[in-house]
Coordinates of C-alpha atoms in Angstrom, one line a residue:
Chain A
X1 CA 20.7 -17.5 12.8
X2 CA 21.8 -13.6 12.6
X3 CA 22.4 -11.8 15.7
X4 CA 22.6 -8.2 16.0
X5 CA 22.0 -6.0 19.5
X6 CA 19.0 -3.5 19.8
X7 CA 19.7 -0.6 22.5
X8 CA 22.1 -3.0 23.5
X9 CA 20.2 -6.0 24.1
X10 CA 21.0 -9.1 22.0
X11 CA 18.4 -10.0 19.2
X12 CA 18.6 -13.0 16.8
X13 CA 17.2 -13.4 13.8
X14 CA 16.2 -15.7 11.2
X15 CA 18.2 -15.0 7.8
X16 CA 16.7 -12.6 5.5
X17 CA 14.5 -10.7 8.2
X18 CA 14.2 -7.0 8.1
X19 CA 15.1 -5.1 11.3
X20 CA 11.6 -4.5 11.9
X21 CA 10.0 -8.3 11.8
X22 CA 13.1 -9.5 13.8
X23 CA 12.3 -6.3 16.1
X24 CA 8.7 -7.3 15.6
X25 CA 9.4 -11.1 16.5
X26 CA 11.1 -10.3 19.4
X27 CA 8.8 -8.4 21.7
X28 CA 9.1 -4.8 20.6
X29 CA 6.8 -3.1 19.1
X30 CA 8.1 0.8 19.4
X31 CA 11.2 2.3 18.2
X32 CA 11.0 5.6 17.2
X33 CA 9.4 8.6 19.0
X34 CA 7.9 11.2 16.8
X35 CA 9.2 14.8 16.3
X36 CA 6.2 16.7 17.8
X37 CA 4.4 14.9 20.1
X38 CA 7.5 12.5 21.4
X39 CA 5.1 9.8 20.4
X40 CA 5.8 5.7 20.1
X41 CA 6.0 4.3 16.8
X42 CA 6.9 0.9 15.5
X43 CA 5.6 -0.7 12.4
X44 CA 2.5 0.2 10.9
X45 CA 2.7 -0.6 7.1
X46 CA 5.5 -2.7 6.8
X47 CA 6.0 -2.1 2.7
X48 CA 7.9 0.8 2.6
X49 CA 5.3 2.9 2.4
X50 CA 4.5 4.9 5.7
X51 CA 8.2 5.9 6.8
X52 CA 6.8 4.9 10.8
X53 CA 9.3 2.1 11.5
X54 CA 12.2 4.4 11.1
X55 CA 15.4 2.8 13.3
X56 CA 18.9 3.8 13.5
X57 CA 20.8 0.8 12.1
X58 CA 24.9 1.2 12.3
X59 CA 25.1 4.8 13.4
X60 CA 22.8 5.4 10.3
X61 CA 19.4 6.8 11.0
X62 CA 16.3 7.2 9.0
X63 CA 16.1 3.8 8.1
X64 CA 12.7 2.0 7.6
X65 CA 12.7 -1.0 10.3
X66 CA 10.9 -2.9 7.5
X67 CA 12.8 -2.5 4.2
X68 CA 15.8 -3.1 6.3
X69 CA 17.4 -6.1 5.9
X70 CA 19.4 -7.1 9.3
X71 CA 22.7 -8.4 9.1
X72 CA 24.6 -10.1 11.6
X73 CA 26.2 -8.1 14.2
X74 CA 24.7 -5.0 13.1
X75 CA 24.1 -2.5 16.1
X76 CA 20.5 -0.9 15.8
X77 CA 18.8 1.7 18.1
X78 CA 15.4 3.5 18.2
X79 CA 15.5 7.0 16.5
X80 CA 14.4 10.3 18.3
X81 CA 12.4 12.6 16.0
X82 CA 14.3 13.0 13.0
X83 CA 17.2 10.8 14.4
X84 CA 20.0 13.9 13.7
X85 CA 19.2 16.1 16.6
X86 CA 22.8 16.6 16.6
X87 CA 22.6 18.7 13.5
X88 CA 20.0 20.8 14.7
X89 CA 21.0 24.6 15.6
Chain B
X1 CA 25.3 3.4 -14.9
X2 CA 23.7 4.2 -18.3
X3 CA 23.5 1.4 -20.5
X4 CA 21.9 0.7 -24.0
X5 CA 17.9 1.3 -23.9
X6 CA 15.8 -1.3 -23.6
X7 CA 12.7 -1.5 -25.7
X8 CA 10.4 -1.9 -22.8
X9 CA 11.0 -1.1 -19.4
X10 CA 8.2 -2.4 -17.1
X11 CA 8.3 -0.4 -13.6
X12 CA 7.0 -3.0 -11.1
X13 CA 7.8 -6.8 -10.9
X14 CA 4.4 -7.7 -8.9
X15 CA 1.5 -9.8 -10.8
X16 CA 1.3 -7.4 -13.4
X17 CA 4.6 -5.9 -14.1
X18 CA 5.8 -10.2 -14.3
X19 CA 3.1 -10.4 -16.8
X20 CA 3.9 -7.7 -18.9
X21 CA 7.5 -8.6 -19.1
X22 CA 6.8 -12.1 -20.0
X23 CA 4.4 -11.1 -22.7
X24 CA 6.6 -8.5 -24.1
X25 CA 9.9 -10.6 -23.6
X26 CA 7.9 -13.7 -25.7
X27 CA 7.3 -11.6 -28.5
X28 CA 10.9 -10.6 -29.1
X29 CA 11.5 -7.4 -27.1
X30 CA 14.3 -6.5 -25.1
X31 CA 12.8 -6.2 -21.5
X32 CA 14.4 -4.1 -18.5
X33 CA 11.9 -5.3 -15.4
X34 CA 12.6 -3.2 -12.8
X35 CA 11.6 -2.7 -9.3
X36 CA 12.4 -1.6 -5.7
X37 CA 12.7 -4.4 -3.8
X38 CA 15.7 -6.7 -3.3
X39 CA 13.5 -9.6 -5.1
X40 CA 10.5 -9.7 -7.3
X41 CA 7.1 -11.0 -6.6
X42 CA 5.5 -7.7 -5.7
X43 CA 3.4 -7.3 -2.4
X44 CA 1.1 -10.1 -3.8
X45 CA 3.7 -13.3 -4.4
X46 CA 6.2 -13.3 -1.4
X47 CA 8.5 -16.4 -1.4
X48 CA 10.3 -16.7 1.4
X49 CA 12.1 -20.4 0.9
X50 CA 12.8 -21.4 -2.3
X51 CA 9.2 -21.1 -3.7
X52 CA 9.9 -19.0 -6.4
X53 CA 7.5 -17.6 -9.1
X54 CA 9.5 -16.0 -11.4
X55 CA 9.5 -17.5 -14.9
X56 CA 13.6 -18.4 -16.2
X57 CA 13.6 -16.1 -18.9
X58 CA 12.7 -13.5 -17.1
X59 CA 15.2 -13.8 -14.2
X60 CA 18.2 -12.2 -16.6
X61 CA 15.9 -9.2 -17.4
X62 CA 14.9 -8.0 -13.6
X63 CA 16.3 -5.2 -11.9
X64 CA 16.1 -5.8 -8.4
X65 CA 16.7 -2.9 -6.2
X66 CA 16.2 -0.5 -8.8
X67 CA 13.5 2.5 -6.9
X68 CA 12.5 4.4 -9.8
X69 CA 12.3 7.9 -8.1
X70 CA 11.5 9.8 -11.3
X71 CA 11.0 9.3 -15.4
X72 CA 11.7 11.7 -17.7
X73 CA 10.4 12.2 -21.0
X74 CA 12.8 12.6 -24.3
X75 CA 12.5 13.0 -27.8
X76 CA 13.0 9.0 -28.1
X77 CA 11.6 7.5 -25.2
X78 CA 12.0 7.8 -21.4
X79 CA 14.9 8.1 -19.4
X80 CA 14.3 6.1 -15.7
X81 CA 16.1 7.5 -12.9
X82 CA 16.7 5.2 -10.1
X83 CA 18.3 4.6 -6.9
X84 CA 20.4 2.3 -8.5
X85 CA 21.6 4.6 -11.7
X86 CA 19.4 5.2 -14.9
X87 CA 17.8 3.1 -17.3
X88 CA 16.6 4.3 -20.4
X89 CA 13.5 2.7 -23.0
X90 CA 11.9 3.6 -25.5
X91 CA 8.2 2.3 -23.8
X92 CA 7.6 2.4 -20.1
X93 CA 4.8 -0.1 -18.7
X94 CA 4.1 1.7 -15.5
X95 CA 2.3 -1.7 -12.9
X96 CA 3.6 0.2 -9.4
X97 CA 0.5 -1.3 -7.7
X98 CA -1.5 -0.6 -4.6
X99 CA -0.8 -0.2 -0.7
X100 CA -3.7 -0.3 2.1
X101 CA -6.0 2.9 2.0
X102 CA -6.7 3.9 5.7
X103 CA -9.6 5.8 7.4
X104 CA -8.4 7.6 11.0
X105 CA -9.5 6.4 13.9
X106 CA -8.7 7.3 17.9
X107 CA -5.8 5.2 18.8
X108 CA -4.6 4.0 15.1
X109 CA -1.8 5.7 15.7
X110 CA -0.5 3.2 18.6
X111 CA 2.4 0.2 18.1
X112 CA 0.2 -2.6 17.7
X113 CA -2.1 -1.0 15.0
X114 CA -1.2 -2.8 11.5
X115 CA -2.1 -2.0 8.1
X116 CA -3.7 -5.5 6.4
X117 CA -1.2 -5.8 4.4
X118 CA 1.4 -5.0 6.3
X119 CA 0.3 -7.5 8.9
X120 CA 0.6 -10.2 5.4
X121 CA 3.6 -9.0 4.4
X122 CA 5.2 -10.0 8.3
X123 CA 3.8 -13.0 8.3
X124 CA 4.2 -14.2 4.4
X125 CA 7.1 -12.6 3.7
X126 CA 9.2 -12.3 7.4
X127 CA 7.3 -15.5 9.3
X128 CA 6.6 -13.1 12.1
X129 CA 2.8 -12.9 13.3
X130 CA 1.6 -9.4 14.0
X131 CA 0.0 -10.4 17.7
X132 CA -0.9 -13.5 19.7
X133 CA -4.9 -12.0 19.8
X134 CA -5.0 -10.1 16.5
X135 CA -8.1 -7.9 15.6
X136 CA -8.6 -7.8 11.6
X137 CA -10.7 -5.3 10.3
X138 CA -11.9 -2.5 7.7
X139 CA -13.8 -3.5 4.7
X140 CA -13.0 -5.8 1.5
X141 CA -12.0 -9.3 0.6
X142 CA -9.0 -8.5 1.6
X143 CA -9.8 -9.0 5.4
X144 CA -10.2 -12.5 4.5
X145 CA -6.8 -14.0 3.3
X146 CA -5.4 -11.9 6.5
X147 CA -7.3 -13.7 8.8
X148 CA -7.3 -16.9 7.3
X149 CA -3.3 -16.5 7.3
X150 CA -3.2 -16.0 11.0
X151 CA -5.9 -18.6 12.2
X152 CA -6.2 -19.0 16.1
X153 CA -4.2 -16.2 16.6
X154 CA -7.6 -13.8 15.3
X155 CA -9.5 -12.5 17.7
X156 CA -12.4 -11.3 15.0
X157 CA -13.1 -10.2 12.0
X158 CA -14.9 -6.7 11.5
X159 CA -16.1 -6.1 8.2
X160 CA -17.4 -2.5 8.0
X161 CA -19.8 -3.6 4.8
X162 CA -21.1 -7.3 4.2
X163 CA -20.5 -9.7 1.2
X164 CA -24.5 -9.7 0.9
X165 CA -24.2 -7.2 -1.5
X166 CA -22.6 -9.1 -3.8
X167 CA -26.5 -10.3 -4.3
X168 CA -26.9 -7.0 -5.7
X169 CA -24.3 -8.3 -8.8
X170 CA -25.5 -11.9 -9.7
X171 CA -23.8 -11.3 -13.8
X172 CA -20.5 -10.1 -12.5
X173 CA -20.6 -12.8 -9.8
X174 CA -21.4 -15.7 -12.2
X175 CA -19.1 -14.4 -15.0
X176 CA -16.6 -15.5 -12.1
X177 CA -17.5 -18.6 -10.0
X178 CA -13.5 -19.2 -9.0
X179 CA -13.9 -15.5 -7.0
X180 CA -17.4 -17.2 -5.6
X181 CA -15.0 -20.2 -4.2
X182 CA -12.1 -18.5 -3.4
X183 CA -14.0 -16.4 -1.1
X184 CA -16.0 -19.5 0.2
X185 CA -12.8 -21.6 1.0
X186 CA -12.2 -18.3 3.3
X187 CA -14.8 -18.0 5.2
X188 CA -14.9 -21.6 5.3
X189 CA -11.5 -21.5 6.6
X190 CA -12.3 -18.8 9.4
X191 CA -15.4 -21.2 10.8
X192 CA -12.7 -23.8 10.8
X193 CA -10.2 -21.4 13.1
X194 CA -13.3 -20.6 15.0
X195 CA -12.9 -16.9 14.0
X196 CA -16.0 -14.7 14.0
X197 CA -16.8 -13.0 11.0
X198 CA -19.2 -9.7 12.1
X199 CA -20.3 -7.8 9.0
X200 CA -21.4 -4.2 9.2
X201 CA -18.7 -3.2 12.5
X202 CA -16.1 -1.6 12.5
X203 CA -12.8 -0.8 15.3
X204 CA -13.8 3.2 15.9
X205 CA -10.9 3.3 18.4
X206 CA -8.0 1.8 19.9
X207 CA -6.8 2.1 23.5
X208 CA -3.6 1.4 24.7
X209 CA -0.3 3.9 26.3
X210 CA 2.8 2.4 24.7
X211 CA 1.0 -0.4 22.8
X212 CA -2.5 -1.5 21.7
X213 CA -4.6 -3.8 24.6
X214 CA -8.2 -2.9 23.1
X215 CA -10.3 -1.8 20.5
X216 CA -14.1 -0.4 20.6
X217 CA -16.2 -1.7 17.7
X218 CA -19.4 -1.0 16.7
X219 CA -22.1 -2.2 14.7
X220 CA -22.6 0.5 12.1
X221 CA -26.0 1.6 11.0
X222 CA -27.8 2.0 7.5
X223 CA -26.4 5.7 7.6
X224 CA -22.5 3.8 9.0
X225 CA -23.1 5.6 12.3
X226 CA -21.8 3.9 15.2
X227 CA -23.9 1.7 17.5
X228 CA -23.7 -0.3 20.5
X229 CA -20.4 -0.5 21.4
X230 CA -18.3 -2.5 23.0
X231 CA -14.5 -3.4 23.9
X232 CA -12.1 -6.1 23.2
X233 CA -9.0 -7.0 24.3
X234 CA -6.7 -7.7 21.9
X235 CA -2.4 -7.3 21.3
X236 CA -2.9 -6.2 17.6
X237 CA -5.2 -4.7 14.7
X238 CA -4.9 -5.2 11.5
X239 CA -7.0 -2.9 9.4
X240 CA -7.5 -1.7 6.1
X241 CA -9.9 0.0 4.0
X242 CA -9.3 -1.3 0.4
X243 CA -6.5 0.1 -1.7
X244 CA -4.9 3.3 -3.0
X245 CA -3.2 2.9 -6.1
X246 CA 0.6 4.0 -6.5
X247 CA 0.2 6.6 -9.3
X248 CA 3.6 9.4 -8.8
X249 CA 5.1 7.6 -11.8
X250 CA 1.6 8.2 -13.8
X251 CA 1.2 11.7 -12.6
X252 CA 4.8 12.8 -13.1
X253 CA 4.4 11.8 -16.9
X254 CA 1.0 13.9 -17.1
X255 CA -1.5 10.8 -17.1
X256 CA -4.9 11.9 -17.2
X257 CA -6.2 10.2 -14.2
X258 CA -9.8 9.8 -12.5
X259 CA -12.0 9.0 -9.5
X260 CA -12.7 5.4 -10.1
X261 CA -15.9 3.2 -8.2
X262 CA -13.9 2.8 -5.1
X263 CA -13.0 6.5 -4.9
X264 CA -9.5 6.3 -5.4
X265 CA -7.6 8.0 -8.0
X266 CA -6.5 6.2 -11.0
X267 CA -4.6 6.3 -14.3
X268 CA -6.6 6.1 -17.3
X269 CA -6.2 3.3 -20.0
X270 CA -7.1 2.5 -23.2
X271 CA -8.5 -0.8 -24.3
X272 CA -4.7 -1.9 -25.2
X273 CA -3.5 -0.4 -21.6
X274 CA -2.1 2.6 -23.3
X275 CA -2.0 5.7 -21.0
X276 CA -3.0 9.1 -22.5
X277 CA 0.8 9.8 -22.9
X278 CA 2.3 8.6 -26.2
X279 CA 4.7 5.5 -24.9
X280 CA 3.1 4.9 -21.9
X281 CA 1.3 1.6 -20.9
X282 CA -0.5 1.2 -17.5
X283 CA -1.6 -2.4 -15.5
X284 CA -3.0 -3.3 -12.7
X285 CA -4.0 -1.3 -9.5
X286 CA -2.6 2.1 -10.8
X287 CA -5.5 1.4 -14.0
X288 CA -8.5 0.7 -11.1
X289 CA -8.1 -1.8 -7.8
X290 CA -9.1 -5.3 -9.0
X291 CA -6.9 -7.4 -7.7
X292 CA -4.0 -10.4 -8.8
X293 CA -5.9 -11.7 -11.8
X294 CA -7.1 -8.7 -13.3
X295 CA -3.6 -7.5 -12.8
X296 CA -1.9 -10.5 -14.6
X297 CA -4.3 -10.0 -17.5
X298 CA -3.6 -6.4 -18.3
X299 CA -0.1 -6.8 -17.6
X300 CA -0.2 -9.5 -20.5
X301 CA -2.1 -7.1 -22.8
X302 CA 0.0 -4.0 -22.1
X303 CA 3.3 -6.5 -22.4
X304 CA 1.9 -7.7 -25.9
X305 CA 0.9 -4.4 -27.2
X306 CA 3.8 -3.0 -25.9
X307 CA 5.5 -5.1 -27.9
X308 CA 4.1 -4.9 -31.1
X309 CA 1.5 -7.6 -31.2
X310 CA -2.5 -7.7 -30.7
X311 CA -2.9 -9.2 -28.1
X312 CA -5.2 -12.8 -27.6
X313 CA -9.2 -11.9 -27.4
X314 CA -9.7 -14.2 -24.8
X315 CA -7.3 -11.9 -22.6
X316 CA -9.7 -8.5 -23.6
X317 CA -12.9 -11.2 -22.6
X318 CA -11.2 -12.4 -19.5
X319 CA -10.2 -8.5 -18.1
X320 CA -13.6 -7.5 -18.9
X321 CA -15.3 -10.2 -16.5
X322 CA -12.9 -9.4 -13.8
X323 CA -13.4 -5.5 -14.3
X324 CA -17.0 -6.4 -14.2
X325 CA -16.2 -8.0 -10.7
X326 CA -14.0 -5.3 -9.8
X327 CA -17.1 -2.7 -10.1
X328 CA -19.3 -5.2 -8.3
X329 CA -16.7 -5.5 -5.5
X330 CA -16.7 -1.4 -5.1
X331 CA -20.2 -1.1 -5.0
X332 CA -20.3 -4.2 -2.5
X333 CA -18.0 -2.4 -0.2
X334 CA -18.3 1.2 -0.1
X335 CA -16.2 2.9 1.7
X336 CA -17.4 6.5 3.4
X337 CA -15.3 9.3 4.9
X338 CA -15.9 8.0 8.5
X339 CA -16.4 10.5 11.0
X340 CA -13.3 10.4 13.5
X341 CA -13.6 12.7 16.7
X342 CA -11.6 16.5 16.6
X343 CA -8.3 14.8 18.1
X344 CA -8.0 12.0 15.7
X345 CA -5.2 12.6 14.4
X346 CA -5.2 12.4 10.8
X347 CA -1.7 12.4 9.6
X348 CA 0.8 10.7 11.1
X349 CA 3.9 12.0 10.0
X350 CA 2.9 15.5 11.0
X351 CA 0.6 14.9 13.7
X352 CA -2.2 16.9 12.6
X353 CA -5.5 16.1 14.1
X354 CA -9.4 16.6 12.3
X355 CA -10.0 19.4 14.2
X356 CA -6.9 21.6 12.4
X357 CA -7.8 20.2 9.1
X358 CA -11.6 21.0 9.6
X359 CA -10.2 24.4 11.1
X360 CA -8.2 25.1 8.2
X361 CA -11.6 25.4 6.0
X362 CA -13.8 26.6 8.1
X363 CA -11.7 29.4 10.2
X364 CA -9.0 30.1 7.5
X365 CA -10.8 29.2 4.2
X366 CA -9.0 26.9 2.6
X367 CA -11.0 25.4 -0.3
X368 CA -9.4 22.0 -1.2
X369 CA -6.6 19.5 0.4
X370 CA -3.9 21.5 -1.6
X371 CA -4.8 24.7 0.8
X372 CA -4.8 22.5 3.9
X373 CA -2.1 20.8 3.9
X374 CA -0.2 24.4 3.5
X375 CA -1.8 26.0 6.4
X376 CA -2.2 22.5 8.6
X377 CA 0.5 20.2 7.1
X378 CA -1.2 17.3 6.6
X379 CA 0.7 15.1 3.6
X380 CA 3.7 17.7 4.4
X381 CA 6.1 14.4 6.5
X382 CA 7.8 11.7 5.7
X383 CA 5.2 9.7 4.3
X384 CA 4.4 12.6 2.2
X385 CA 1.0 11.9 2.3
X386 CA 0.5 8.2 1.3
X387 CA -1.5 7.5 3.9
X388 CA -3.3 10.3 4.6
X389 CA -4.3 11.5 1.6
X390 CA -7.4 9.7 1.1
X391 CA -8.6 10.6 4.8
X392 CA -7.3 14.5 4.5
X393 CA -9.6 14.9 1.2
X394 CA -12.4 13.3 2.2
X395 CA -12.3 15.5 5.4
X396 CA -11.8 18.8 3.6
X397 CA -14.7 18.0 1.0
X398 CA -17.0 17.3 3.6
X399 CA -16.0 20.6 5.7
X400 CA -16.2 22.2 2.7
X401 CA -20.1 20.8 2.1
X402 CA -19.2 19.0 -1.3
X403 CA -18.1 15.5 -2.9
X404 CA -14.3 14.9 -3.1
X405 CA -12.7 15.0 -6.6
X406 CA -10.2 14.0 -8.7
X407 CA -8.7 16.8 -8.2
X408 CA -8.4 16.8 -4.8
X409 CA -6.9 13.5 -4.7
X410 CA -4.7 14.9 -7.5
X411 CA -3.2 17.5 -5.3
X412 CA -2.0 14.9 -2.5
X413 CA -1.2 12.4 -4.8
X414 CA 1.6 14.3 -7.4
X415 CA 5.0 13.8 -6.0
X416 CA 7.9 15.4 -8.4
X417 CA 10.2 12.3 -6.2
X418 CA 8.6 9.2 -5.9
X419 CA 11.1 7.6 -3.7
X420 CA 13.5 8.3 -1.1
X421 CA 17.0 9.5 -3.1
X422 CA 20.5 10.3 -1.8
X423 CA 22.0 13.5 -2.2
X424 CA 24.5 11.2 -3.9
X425 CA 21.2 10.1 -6.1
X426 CA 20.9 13.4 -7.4
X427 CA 24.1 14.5 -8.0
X428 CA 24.2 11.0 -10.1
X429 CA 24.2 12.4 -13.8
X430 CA 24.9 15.8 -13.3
X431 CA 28.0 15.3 -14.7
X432 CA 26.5 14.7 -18.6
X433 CA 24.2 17.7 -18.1

């Protein structure tokens, strides 16, 4: 099993799972909030395709959730918007 | 990374890409297979434990991992830039496939709401089901495998069209009994799990605050205009409206393309899979929706040719029954605009509803999806109009009083970067220029 933490909860996973099916598998079904309307997303296409399940994985964001492959004790959070308000002037 | 050319680079290792590497790797030529995931197999063939697809002499030739995010034409062949460095060829098989095609509805933008395929790809490829009380709908054969996957945990299935009209096609259904028993085992297989199967309904909303707990379907009239409706609990949907074919790679080259039976835009191919550019080759879903088979069969073709051979007539015999399915399939289930409310909200990324997209042509006189998506941003986000761009064309033709066309498609479909890249991506190579 692969553990990682999720807004600091503990998640475990099954080797091989992207973020977002271990997210998925786990109860949660939202981790992002959109730009505009502050909106919950979570997975929608799960291929790659949509750019919905973005998560912040490792202090990294932008990721999609479901491309993602999780690693053990990686440390993933949801995203706000475009995940680098701290760039914003 | 620039190593020596391949003869053939095949873009794609799903049904048909595999098969057009085989084909061409059997007849002598030196095969670079690449594609964007970490293994092959596509979105049709996901092994998760050890079952593994993917013939030996192949495995040396695949570039897993390899996003091809543009190809560039040269006086000798094609250079292939990737996220993982380029690869150059002298002939590019282009078999990028298909992802669900969507239609708006209220509430598909809540957690919960799945793409068909996307709720397959959890469960096939991850082991993770989408919902406890899953609602599968849109229209095409497609529903079935995803429900039959899930079993108890399907609430219904809402098919939009009905398999009846396959009565309407008895040749192309008798040139292929196995697609007559496939589809039999299905439904068999849904009376087994107790699943309902309700033909002409469709989900026309989905309520929920943080998460999906219900959908409305209705029956759909000979006009598909809602009636009688009612609600359903349920902790997922998965919906899907048949398939838009992955075509940047085809469009960035100059491929003539066209409106095929299902109204998506494809690439156009020759009998021997040839695009209309010189060097380029085309299978499966990018050439015309028709599914795994079909796919494997041009793939072989395009592979052979590719490769200097002719390839088998029983192939040519075999893709034209299976085209002849294919067409009997679109007709079968036809898939309309829809007619979502004003505050649908069309595009995801951007969060632009039908009403600014309708406004955009009626108020400010935009005349095709190209001149709303500039005043409205639809297509404009992250997605860069992958799902929407179906929905957005068919909206703006219809407020515009007119069918949608290629072109229109065209103009939400050409993307100069097909995949996400790296600054670091793009700097890659700037040093030899």
């Amino acid at each position: 099993m692969t553990t990682f933490s999720f807004d600091g909860e503990e998640v475990t996973a099954e080797p091989g799972q992207s973020v977002g099916a271990a997210l998925l598998a786990a109860g949660y079904r939202s981790w992002r909030t959109t730009r505009h309307g502050g909106a919950p997303r979570g997975l929608f296409c799960g291929i790659g395709v949509c750019f919905d399940c973005l998560v912040v994985v490792n202090g990294r964001p932008g990721l999609r959730a479901c491309l993602t492959e999780v690693r053990d004790g990686d440390v993933v959070s949801s995203q706000e918007g475009a995940g680098r308000d701290h760039l914003a002037c | 990374m620039t190593t020596s050319p391949a003869d053939i680079a095949v873009i794609g290792a799903g049904p048909a890409g595999l098969a057009a590497a085989a084909a061409a790797r059997g007849r002598g030529a030196r095969v670079a297979l690449l594609d964007s995931a970490g293994r092959p197999g596509g979105q049709y063939w996901r092994h998760r434990d050890g079952h593994n697809p993917i013939p030996a002499s192949l495995r040396q030739d695949i570039l897993a991992g390899h996003a091809v995010w543009h190809v560039e034409v040269e006086a000798d062949g094609f250079v292939l830039h990737t996220t993982a460095g380029e690869v150059r060829a002298r002939t590019v098989i282009v078999a990028t496939g298909a992802y669900d095609r969507q239609l708006p509805f209220p509430g598909w933008t809540l957690p919960g709401v799945f793409t068909a395929g996307g709720a397959q790809a959890m469960l096939k490829g991850h082991g993770v089901p989408v919902g406890d009380r899953v609602v599968v709908a849109g229209t095409g054969p497609f529903l079935l495998p995803v429900a039959a996957a899930l079993r108890h945990r399907v609430t219904g299935v809402f098919e939009a069209g009905s398999p009846l009209g396959f009565a309407r096609h008895p040749l192309a259904v008798a040139r292929n009994p196995g697609k007559l028993v496939e589809g039999a085992r299905y439904l068999r297989a849904l009376h087994g799990h107790r699943i309902p199967f309700h033909t002409r309904t469709a989900v026309v909303a989905a309520h929920g605050d943080d998460r999906v707990h219900a959908v409305t379907v209705a029956r759909l009239d000979r006009n598909r205009r809602p009636v009688s409706e009612r609600e359903i609990e349920c902790d997922a949907v998965a919906v899907g409206y048949g398939f838009t074919p992955q075509l940047e790679l085809p469009l960035q080259l100059g491929c003539d393309t066209r409106l095929d039976a299902d109204g998506s835009l494809v690439a156009t191919a020759d009998e021997w899979q040839r695009a209309s550019v010189p060097g380029v080759y085309l299978a499966g879903e990018v050439c015309g929706v028709g599914g795994a088979q079909l796919s494997v069969v041009e793939g072989a073709i395009a592979g052979a040719h590719a490769a200097g051979a002719r390839p088998r007539r029983s192939l040519l015999r075999k893709r034209a029954a299976l085209r002849a399915f294919a067409a009997a399939m679109h007709d079968t289930y036809r898939v309309g605009a829809g007619r979502p409310a004003d505050d649908t909200i069309v595009c995801r990324c951007e969060e632009v509803t039908v009403r600014e997209v309708r406004e955009s042509v009626v108020d400010l006189g935009a005349t095709d999806p190209r001149g709303v998506k500039l005043l409205a941003r639809p297509g404009m986000g992250l997605c860069q109009g992958r799902v929407c761009g179906y929905a957005t064309a068919c909206l703006v033709a219809e407020a515009c009083g007119r069918p949608v066309t290629a072109a229109d498609l065209r103009g939400l479909a050409a993307r100069p970067i097909a995949a996400p890249v790296t600054l670091g991506n793009l700097a890659e190579g700037v040093e030899d220029a």
